[in-house]
JSON list of C-alpha atoms in Angstrom, two decimals:
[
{"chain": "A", "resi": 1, "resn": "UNK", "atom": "CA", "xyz": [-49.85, -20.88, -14.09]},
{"chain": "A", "resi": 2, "resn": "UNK", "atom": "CA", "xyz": [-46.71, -20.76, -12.64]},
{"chain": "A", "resi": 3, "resn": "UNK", "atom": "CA", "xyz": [-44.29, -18.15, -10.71]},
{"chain": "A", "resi": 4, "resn": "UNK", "atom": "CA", "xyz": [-41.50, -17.78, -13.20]},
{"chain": "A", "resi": 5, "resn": "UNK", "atom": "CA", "xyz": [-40.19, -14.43, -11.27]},
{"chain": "A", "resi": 6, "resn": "UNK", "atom": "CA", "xyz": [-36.54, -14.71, -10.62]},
{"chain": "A", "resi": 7, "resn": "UNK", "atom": "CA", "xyz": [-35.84, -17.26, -12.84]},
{"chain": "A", "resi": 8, "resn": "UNK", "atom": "CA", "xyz": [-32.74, -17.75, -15.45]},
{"chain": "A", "resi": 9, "resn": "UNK", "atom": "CA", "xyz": [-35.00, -18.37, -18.18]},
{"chain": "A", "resi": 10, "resn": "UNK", "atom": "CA", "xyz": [-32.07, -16.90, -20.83]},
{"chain": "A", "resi": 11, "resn": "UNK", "atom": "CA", "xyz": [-31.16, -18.77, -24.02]},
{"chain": "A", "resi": 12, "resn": "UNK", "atom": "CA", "xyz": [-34.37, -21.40, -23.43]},
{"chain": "A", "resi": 13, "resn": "UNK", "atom": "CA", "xyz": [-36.56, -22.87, -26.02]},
{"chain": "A", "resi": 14, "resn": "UNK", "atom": "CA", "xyz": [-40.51, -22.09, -25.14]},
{"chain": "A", "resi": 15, "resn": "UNK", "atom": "CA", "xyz": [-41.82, -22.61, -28.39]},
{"chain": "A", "resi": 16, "resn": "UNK", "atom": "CA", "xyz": [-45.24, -23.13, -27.90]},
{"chain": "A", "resi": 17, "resn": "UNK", "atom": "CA", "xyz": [-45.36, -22.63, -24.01]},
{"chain": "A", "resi": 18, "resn": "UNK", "atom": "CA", "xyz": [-48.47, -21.72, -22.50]},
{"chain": "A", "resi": 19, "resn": "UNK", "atom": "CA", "xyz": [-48.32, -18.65, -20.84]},
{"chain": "A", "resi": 20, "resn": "UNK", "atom": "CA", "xyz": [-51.75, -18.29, -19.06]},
{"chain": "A", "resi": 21, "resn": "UNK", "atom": "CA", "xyz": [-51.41, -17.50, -15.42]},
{"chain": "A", "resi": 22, "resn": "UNK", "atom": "CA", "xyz": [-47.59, -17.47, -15.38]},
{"chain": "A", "resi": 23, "resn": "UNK", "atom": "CA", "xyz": [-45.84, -14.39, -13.37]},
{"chain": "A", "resi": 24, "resn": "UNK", "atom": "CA", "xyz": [-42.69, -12.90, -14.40]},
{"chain": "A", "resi": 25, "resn": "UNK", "atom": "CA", "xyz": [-42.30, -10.27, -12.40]},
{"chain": "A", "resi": 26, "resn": "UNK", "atom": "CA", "xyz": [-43.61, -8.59, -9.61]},
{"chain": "A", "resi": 27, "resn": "UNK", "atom": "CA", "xyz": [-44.76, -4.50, -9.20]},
{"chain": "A", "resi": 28, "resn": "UNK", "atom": "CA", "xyz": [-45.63, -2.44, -11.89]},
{"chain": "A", "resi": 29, "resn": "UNK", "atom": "CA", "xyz": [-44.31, -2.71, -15.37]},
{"chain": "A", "resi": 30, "resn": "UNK", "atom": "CA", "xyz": [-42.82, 0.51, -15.59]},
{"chain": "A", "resi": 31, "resn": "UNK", "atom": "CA", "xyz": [-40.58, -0.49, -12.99]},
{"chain": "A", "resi": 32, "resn": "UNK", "atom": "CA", "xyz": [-39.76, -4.10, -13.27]},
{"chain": "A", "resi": 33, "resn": "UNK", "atom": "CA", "xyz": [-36.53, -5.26, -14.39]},
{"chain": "A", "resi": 34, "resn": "UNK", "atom": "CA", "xyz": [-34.47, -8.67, -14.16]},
{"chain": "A", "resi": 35, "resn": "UNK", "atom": "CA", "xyz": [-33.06, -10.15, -10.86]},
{"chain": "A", "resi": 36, "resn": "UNK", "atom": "CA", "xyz": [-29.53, -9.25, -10.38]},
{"chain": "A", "resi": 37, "resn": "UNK", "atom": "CA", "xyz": [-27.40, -11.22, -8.15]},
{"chain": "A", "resi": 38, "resn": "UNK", "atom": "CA", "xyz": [-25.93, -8.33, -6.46]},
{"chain": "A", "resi": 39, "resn": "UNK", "atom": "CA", "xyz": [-29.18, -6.17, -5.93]},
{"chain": "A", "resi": 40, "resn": "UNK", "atom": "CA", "xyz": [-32.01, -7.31, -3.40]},
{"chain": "A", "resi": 41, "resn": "UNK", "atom": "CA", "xyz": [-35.22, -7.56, -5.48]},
{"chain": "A", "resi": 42, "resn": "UNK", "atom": "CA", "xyz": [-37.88, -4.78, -4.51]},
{"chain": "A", "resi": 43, "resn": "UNK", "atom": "CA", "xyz": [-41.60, -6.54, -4.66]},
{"chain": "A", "resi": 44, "resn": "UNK", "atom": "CA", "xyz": [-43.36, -3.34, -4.34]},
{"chain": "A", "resi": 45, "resn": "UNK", "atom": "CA", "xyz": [-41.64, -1.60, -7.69]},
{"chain": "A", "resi": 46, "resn": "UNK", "atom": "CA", "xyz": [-40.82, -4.95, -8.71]},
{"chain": "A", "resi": 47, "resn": "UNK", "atom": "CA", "xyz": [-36.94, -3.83, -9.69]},
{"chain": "A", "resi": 48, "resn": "UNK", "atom": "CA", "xyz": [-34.96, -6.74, -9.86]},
{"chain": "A", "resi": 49, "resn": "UNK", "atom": "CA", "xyz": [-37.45, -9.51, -9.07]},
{"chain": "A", "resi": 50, "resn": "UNK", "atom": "CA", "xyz": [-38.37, -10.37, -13.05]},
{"chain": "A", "resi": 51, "resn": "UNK", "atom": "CA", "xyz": [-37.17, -13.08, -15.25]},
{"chain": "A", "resi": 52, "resn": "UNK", "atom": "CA", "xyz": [-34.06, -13.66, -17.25]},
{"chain": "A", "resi": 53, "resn": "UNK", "atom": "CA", "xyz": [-35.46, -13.65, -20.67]},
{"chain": "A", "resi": 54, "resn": "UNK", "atom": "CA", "xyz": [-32.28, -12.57, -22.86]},
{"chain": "A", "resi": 55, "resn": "UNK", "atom": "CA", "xyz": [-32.76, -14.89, -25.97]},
{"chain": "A", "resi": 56, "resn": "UNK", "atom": "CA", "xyz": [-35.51, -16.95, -25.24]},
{"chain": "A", "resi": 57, "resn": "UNK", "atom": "CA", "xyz": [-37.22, -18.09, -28.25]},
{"chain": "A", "resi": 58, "resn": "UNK", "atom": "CA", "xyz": [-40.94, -17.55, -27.97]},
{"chain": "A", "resi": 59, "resn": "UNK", "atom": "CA", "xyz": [-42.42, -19.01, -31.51]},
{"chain": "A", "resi": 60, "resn": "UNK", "atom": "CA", "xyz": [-45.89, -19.45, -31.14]},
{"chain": "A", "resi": 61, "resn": "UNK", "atom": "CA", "xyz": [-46.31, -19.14, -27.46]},
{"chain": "A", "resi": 62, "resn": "UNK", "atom": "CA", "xyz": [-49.67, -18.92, -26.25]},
{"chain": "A", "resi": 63, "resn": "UNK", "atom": "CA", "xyz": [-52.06, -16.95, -23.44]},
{"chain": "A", "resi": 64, "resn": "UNK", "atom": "CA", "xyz": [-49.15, -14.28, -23.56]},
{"chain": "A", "resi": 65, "resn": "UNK", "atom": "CA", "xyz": [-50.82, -11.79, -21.34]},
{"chain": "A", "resi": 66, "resn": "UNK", "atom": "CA", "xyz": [-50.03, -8.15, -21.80]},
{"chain": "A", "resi": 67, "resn": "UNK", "atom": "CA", "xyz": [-48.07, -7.71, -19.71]},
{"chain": "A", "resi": 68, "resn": "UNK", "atom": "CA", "xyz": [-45.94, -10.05, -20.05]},
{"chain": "A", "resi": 69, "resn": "UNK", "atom": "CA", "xyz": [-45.38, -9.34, -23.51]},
{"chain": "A", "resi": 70, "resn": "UNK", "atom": "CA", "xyz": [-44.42, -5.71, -22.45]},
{"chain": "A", "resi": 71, "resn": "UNK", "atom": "CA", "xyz": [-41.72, -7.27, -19.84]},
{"chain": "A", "resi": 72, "resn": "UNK", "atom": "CA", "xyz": [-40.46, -9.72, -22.68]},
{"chain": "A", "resi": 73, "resn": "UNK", "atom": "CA", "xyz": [-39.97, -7.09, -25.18]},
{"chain": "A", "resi": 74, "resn": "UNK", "atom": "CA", "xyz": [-38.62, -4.75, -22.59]},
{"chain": "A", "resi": 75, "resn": "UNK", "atom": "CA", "xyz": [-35.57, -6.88, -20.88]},
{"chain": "A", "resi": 76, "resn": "UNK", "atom": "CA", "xyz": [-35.39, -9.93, -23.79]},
{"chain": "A", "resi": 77, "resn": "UNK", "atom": "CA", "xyz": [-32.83, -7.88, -26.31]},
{"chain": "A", "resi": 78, "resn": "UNK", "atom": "CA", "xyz": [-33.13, -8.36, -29.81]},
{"chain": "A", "resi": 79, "resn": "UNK", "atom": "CA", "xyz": [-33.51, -11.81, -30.30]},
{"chain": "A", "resi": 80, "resn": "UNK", "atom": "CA", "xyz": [-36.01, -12.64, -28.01]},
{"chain": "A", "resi": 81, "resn": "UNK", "atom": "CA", "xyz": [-37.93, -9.53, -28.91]},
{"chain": "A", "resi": 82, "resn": "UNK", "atom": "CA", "xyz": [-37.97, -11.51, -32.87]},
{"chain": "A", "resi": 83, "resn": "UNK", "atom": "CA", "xyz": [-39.73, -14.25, -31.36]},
{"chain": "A", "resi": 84, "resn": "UNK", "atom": "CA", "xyz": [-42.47, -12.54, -29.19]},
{"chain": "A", "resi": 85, "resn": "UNK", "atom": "CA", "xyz": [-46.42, -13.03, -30.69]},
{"chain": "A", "resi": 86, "resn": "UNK", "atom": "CA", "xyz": [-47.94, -9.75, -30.96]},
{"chain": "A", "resi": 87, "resn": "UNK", "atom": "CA", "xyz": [-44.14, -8.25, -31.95]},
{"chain": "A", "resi": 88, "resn": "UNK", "atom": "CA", "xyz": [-42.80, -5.61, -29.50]},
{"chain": "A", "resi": 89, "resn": "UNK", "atom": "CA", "xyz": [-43.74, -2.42, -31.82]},
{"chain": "A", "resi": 90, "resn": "UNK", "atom": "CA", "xyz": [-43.82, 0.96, -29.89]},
{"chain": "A", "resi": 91, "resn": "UNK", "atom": "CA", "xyz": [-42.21, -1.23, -26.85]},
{"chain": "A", "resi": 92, "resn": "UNK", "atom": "CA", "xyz": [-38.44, -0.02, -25.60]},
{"chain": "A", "resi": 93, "resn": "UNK", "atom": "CA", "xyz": [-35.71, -2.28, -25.64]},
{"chain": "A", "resi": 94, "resn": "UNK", "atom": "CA", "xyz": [-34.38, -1.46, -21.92]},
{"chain": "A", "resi": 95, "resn": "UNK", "atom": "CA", "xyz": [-31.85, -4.15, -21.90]},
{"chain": "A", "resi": 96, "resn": "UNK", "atom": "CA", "xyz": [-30.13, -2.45, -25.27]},
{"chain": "A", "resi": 97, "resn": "UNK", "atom": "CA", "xyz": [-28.89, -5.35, -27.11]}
]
Protein backbone atom coordinates (compact mmCIF):
# COMPACT_ATOMS: atom_id res chain seq x y z
CA UNK A 1 0.00 0.00 0.00
CA UNK A 2 0.98 3.31 -0.26
CA UNK A 3 0.24 6.90 1.45
CA UNK A 4 -1.40 8.73 -1.39
CA UNK A 5 -2.79 11.56 1.19
CA UNK A 6 -1.95 14.94 -0.08
CA UNK A 7 -1.25 14.07 -3.36
CA UNK A 8 -2.26 15.87 -6.88
CA UNK A 9 -3.57 12.79 -8.19
CA UNK A 10 -6.17 15.03 -10.63
CA UNK A 11 -6.58 14.26 -14.34
CA UNK A 12 -4.34 10.74 -13.88
CA UNK A 13 -4.89 7.51 -15.57
CA UNK A 14 -5.21 4.49 -12.78
CA UNK A 15 -6.86 2.13 -14.84
CA UNK A 16 -6.36 -0.94 -13.25
CA UNK A 17 -4.39 0.34 -10.11
CA UNK A 18 -4.38 -1.69 -7.16
CA UNK A 19 -5.79 -0.07 -4.40
CA UNK A 20 -5.19 -2.46 -1.41
CA UNK A 21 -3.58 -0.76 1.51
CA UNK A 22 -3.35 2.68 -0.14
CA UNK A 23 -4.45 5.85 2.18
CA UNK A 24 -6.06 8.81 0.82
CA UNK A 25 -6.90 10.61 3.49
CA UNK A 26 -6.60 10.85 6.98
CA UNK A 27 -9.65 11.23 9.94
CA UNK A 28 -12.99 10.25 9.45
CA UNK A 29 -14.81 10.24 6.20
CA UNK A 30 -17.40 12.51 7.08
CA UNK A 31 -14.89 15.03 7.46
CA UNK A 32 -12.15 14.54 4.99
CA UNK A 33 -11.72 16.72 2.14
CA UNK A 34 -8.76 17.57 -0.39
CA UNK A 35 -5.49 19.41 0.60
CA UNK A 36 -5.69 23.01 -0.13
CA UNK A 37 -2.65 25.01 -0.49
CA UNK A 38 -3.81 27.76 1.62
CA UNK A 39 -5.40 25.69 4.57
CA UNK A 40 -3.13 23.60 7.07
CA UNK A 41 -4.39 19.99 6.83
CA UNK A 42 -6.16 18.79 10.18
CA UNK A 43 -5.09 14.85 10.78
CA UNK A 44 -7.53 14.38 13.47
CA UNK A 45 -10.84 15.41 11.19
CA UNK A 46 -8.77 14.77 8.32
CA UNK A 47 -10.01 18.28 6.50
CA UNK A 48 -7.69 19.10 3.97
CA UNK A 49 -5.18 16.25 4.18
CA UNK A 50 -6.97 13.90 1.24
CA UNK A 51 -6.10 13.42 -2.32
CA UNK A 52 -6.68 15.40 -5.45
CA UNK A 53 -8.85 13.07 -7.31
CA UNK A 54 -10.84 15.56 -9.74
CA UNK A 55 -10.94 13.42 -13.01
CA UNK A 56 -9.02 10.54 -12.35
CA UNK A 57 -10.07 7.70 -14.38
CA UNK A 58 -10.55 4.63 -12.26
CA UNK A 59 -11.64 1.72 -14.95
CA UNK A 60 -11.28 -1.40 -13.38
CA UNK A 61 -9.31 -0.52 -10.36
CA UNK A 62 -8.95 -3.07 -7.88
CA UNK A 63 -8.94 -3.71 -3.74
CA UNK A 64 -10.95 -0.30 -3.71
CA UNK A 65 -11.67 -0.32 -0.05
CA UNK A 66 -14.77 1.38 1.18
CA UNK A 67 -13.73 3.94 2.07
CA UNK A 68 -11.95 5.00 -0.35
CA UNK A 69 -14.59 4.63 -2.74
CA UNK A 70 -16.75 6.96 -0.48
CA UNK A 71 -13.77 9.72 -0.60
CA UNK A 72 -13.48 9.18 -4.50
CA UNK A 73 -17.06 9.65 -5.15
CA UNK A 74 -17.25 12.41 -2.63
CA UNK A 75 -14.33 15.02 -3.86
CA UNK A 76 -13.69 13.30 -7.66
CA UNK A 77 -16.69 15.45 -9.54
CA UNK A 78 -18.46 13.92 -12.20
CA UNK A 79 -16.06 12.34 -14.21
CA UNK A 80 -14.15 10.57 -11.88
CA UNK A 81 -17.28 9.54 -10.04
CA UNK A 82 -18.13 7.63 -13.95
CA UNK A 83 -15.15 5.67 -13.53
CA UNK A 84 -15.35 4.44 -9.84
CA UNK A 85 -16.12 0.27 -9.44
CA UNK A 86 -18.97 -0.14 -7.25
CA UNK A 87 -20.52 3.42 -8.85
CA UNK A 88 -21.03 6.21 -6.26
CA UNK A 89 -25.03 5.64 -5.85
CA UNK A 90 -26.52 7.24 -2.64
CA UNK A 91 -22.85 8.95 -2.30
CA UNK A 92 -22.81 13.11 -2.41
CA UNK A 93 -20.89 14.83 -4.83
CA UNK A 94 -19.18 17.45 -2.28
CA UNK A 95 -16.89 18.88 -4.80
CA UNK A 96 -20.18 19.89 -7.11
CA UNK A 97 -18.93 19.51 -10.53
Amino acid sequence: GANLSGTILAKVKLRGADFSKVRLFYGDISTASPRDRLTLPNFDTGEYTGAVVEESDLWDAIDLSEENRRYLCMWGGNKTRRTIPGGCDGIPNRLGR
